[in-house]
Tab-separated table of C-alpha atoms in Angstrom:
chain	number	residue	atom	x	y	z
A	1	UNK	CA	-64.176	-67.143	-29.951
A	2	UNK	CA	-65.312	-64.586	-32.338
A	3	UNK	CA	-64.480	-61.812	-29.523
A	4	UNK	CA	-60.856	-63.094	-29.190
A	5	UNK	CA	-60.394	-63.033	-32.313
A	6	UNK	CA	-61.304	-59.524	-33.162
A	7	UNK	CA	-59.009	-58.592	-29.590
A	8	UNK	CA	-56.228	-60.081	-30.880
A	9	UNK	CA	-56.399	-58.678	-34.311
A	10	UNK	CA	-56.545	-55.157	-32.909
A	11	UNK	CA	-53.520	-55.558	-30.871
A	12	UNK	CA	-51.539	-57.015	-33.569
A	13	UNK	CA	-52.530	-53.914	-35.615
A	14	UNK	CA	-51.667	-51.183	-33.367
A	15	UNK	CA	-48.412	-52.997	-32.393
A	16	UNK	CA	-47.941	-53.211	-36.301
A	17	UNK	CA	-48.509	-49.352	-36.427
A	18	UNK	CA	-46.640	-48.611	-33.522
A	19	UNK	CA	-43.923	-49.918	-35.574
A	20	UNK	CA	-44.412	-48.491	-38.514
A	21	UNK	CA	-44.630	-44.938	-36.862
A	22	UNK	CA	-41.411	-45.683	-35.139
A	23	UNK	CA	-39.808	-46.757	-37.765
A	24	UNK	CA	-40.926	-43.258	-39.630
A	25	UNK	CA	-39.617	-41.458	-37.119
A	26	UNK	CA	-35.983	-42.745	-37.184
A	27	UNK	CA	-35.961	-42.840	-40.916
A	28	UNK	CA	-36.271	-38.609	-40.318
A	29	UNK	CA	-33.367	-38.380	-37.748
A	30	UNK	CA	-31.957	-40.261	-40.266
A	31	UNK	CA	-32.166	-37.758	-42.572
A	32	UNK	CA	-31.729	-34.922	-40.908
A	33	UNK	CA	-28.379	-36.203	-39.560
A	34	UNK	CA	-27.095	-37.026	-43.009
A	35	UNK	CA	-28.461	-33.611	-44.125
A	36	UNK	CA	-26.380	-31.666	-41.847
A	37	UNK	CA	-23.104	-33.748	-41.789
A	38	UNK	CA	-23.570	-33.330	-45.515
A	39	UNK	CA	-23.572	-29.373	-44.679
A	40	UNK	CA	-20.900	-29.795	-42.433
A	41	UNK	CA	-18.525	-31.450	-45.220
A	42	UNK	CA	-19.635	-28.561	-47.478
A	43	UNK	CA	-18.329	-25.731	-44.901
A	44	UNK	CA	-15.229	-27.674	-44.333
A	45	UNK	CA	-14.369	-28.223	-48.065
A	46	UNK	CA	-15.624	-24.390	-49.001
A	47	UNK	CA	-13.044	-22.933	-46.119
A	48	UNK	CA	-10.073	-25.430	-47.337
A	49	UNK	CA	-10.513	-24.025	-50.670
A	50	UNK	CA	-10.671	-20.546	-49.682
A	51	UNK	CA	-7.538	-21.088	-47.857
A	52	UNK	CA	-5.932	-22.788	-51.371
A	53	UNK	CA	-7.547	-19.706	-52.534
A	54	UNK	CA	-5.391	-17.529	-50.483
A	55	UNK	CA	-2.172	-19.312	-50.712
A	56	UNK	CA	-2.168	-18.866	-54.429
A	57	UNK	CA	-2.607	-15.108	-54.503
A	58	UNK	CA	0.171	-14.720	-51.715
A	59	UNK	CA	2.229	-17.419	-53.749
A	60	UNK	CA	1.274	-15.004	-56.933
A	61	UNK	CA	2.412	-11.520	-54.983
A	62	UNK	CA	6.008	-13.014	-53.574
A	63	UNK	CA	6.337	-14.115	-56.957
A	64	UNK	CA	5.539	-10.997	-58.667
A	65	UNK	CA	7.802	-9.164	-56.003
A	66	UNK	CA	10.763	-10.929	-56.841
A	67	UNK	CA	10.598	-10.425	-60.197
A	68	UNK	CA	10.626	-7.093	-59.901
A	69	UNK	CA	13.348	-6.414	-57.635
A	70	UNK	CA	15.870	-8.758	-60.266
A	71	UNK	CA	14.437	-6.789	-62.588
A	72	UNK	CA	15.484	-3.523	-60.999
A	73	UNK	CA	18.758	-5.264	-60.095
A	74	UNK	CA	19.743	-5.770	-63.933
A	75	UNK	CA	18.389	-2.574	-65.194
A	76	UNK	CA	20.461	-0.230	-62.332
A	77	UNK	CA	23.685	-0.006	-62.562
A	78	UNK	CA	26.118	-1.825	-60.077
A	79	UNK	CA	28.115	-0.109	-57.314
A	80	UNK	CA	31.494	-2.193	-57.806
A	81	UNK	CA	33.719	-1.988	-59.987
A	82	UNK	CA	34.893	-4.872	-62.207
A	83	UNK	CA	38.624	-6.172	-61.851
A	84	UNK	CA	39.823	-5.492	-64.947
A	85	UNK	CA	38.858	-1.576	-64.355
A	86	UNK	CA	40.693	-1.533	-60.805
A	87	UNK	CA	43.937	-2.912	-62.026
A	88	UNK	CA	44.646	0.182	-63.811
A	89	UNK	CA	44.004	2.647	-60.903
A	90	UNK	CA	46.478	3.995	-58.882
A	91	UNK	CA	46.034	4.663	-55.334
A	92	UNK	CA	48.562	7.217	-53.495
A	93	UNK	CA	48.907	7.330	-49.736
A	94	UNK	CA	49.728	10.970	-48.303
A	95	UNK	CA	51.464	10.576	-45.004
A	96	UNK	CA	49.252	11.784	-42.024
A	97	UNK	CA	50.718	15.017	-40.331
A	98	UNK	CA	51.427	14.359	-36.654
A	99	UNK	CA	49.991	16.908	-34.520
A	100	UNK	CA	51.838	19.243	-32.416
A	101	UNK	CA	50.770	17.796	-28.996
A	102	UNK	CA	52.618	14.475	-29.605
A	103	UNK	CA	55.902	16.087	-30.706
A	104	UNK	CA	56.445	18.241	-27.671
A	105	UNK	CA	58.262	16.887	-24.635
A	106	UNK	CA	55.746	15.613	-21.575
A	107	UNK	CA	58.487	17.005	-18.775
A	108	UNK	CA	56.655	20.537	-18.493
A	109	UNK	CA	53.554	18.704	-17.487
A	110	UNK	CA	55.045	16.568	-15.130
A	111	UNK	CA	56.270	19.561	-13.670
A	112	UNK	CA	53.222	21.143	-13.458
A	113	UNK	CA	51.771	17.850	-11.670
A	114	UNK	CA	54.842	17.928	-9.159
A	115	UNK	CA	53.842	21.883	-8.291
A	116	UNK	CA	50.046	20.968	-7.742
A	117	UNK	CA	50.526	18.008	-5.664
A	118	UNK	CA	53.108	20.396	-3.352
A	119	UNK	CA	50.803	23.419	-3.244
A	120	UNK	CA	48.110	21.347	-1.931
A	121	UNK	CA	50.225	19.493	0.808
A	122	UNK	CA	52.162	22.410	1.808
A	123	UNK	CA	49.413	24.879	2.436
A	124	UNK	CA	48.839	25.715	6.282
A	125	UNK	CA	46.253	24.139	7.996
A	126	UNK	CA	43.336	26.056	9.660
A	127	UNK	CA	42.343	25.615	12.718
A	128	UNK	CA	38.626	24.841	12.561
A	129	UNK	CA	37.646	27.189	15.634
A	130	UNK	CA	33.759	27.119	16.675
A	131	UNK	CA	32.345	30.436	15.635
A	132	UNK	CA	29.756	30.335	18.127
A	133	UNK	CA	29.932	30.030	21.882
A	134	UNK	CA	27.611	28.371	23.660
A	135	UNK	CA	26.145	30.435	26.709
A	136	UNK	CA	25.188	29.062	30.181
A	137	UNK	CA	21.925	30.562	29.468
A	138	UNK	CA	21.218	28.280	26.036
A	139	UNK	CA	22.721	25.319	27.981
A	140	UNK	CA	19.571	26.085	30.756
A	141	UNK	CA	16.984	26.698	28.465
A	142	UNK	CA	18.033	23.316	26.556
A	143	UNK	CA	18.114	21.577	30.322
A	144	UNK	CA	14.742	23.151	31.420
A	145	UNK	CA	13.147	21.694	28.166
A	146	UNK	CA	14.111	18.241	28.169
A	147	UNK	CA	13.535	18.062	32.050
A	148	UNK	CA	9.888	19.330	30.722
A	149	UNK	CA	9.421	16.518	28.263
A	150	UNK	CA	10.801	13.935	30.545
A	151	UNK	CA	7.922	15.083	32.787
A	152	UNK	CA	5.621	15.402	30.361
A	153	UNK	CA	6.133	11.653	29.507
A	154	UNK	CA	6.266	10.110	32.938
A	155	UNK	CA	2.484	11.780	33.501
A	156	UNK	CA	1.310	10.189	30.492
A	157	UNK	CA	2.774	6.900	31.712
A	158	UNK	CA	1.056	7.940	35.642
A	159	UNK	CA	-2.202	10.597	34.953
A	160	UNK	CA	-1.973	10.662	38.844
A	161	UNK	CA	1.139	13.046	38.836
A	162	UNK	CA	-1.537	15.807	37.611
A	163	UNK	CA	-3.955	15.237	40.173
A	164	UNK	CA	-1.424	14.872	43.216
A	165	UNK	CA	-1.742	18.625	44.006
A	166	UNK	CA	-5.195	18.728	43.878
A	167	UNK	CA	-5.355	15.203	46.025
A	168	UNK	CA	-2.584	16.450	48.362
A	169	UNK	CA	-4.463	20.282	49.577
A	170	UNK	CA	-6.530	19.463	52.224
A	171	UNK	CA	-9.398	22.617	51.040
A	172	UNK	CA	-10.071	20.636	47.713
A	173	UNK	CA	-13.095	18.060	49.066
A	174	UNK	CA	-14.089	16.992	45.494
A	175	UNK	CA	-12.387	16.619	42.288
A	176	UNK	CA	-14.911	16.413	39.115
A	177	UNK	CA	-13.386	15.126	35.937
A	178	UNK	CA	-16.907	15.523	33.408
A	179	UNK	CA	-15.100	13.828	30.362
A	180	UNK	CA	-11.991	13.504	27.972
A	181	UNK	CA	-10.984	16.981	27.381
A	182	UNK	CA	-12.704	19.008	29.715
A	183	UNK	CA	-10.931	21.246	32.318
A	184	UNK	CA	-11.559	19.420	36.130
A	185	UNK	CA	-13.478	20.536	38.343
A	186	UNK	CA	-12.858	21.191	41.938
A	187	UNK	CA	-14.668	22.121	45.181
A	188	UNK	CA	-13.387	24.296	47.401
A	189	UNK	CA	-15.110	26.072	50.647
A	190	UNK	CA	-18.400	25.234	49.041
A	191	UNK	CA	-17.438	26.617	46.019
A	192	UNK	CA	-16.760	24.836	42.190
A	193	UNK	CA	-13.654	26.379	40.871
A	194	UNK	CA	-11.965	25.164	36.879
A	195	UNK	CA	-8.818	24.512	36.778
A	196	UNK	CA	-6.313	24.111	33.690
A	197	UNK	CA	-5.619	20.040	34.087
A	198	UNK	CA	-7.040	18.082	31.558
A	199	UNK	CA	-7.421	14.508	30.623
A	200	UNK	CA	-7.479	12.246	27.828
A	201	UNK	CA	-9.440	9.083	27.002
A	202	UNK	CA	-6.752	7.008	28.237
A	203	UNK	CA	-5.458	8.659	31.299
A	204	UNK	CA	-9.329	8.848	32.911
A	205	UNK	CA	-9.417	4.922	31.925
A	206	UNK	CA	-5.922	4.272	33.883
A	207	UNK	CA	-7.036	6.501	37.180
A	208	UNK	CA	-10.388	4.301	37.214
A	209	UNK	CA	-8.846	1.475	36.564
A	210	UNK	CA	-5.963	1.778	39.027
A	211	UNK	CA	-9.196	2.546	42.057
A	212	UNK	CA	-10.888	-1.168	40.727
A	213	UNK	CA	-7.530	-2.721	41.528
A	214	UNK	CA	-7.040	-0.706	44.920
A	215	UNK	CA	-10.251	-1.497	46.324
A	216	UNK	CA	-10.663	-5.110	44.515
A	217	UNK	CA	-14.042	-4.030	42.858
A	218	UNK	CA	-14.700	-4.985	39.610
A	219	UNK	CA	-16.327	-2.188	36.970
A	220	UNK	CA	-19.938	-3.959	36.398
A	221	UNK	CA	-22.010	-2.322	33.566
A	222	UNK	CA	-19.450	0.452	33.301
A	223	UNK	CA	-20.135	1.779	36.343
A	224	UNK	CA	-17.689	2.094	39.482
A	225	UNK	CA	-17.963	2.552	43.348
A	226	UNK	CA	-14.960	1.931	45.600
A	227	UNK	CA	-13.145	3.588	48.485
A	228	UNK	CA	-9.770	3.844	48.677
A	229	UNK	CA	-8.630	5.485	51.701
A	230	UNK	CA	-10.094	8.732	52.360
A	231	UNK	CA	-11.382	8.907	48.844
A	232	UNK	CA	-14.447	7.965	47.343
A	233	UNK	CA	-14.370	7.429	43.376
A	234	UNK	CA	-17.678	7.197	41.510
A	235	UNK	CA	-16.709	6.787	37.859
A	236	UNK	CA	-19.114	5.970	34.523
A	237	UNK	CA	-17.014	4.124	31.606
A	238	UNK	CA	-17.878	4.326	27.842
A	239	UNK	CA	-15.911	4.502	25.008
A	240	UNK	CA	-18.939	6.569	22.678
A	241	UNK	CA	-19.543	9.223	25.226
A	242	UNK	CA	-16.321	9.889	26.749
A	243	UNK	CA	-15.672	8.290	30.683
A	244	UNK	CA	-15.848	10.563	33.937
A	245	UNK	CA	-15.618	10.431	37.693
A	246	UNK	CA	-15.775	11.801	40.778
A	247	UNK	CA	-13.386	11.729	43.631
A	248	UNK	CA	-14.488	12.911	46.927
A	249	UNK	CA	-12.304	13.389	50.162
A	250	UNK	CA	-13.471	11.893	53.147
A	251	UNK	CA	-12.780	14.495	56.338
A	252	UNK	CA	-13.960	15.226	59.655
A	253	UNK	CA	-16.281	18.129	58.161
A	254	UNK	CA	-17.496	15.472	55.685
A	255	UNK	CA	-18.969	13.227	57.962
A	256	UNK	CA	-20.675	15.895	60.651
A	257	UNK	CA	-22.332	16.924	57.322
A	258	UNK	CA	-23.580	13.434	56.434
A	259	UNK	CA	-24.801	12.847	59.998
């Protein structure tokens, strides 16, 4: 029994000092809560009398301001007059001169309106007469350049009008186009001749595009070969390096050389 005893007694002591700690502990957030709302109410008080503070001295300043100016006001002098004084002054009016321009007559100028408005209607009319004569030489040259543009359009539209004199003589057995912006190449009797016919980006696109839909064969990997006709397109596509191709004429002379 004795053991129990002492058990017991030690738990009711450290729950008693558990207690006691606790009750330490709140006791100091207590404090320290009171402390600083007490700080708190000091700040708020000190700036609501520093703002009292400055009311007064602007109070003070307006006040000291107006006291000045009615003090000015009394010592200066004043602008008006009293009554009394102005009874006895006398005040003359001088009649005003008219000026000159409103005593003469206005028919002169109406006159002078009448003679201005028939001087402008009655002058004689000139014939506006072209100074320059168009010749039938200018009317050509004008002709001959907007036949050149009209061209110049429709081959953009169909790159194949540059390449139909090239495709159409029967010596030409290859036509080289090595990129966007180069001259074409052509063979002739065995030999590789430059031309002056060059294409762009686009137009070498359209021509190997248009030989895809001909012959129904589909550009795989950016590569082409299809026959259309007598002619033989092999043709690389890509946009970085610039596409190309190479047409070749199929003829008689052709084939004994292949066999």
């Amino acid at each position: 029994m004795s053991t129990q005893t002492q058990e017991e007694n030690r738990i009711s002591f450290l729950r008693e000092f558990t207690k006691a700690i606790l009750l330490s502990i709140e006791k100091e957030k207590r404090l320290k809560e009171e402390i600083e709302i007490e700080k708190l109410k000091q700040k708020l008080i000190e700036s609501e009398k520093s703002k009292e503070i400055f009311k007064d001295i602007i109070k003070r300043k307006v006040e000291k301001d107006e006291k000045k100016e009615i003090e000015k006001q009394e010592t200066e002098p004043s602008i008006f007059t009293p009554y009394e004084k102005r009874k006895n002054i006398i005040y003359r009016v001088q009649p005003k001169t008219l000026k000159k321009s409103f005593l003469q007559p206005l028919k002169p100028q109406l006159k002078q309106e009448e003679n201005y408005v028939k001087s402008k209607f009655t002058k004689p009319v000139k014939e506006n007469i072209p100074q320059r004569i168009v010749s039938t030489e200018d009317l050509t040259t004008q002709t001959t350049s907007q036949i050149n543009l009209f061209e110049n359009q429709e081959i953009q539209k169909d790159p194949f009008k540059k390449l139909e004199p090239l495709l159409k003589d029967k010596t030409v057995l290859l036509i080289e186009c090595p990129g966007p912006g180069k001259n074409i190449l052509v063979k002739r009797y065995n030999q590789k001749n430059i031309t002056r016919i060059v294409l762009s980006q686009s137009e070498i696109s359209k021509i190997i595009n248009e030989f895809s839909e001909k012959a129904r064969i589909p550009i795989i990997g950016g590569i082409l070969k299809a026959a259309v006709d007598n002619l033989i397109i092999s043709a690389v596509v890509s946009e970085y390096v610039g596409s190309r191709f190479v047409i070749t004429k199929l003829t008689p002379y052709s084939i004994i050389e292949k066999k």
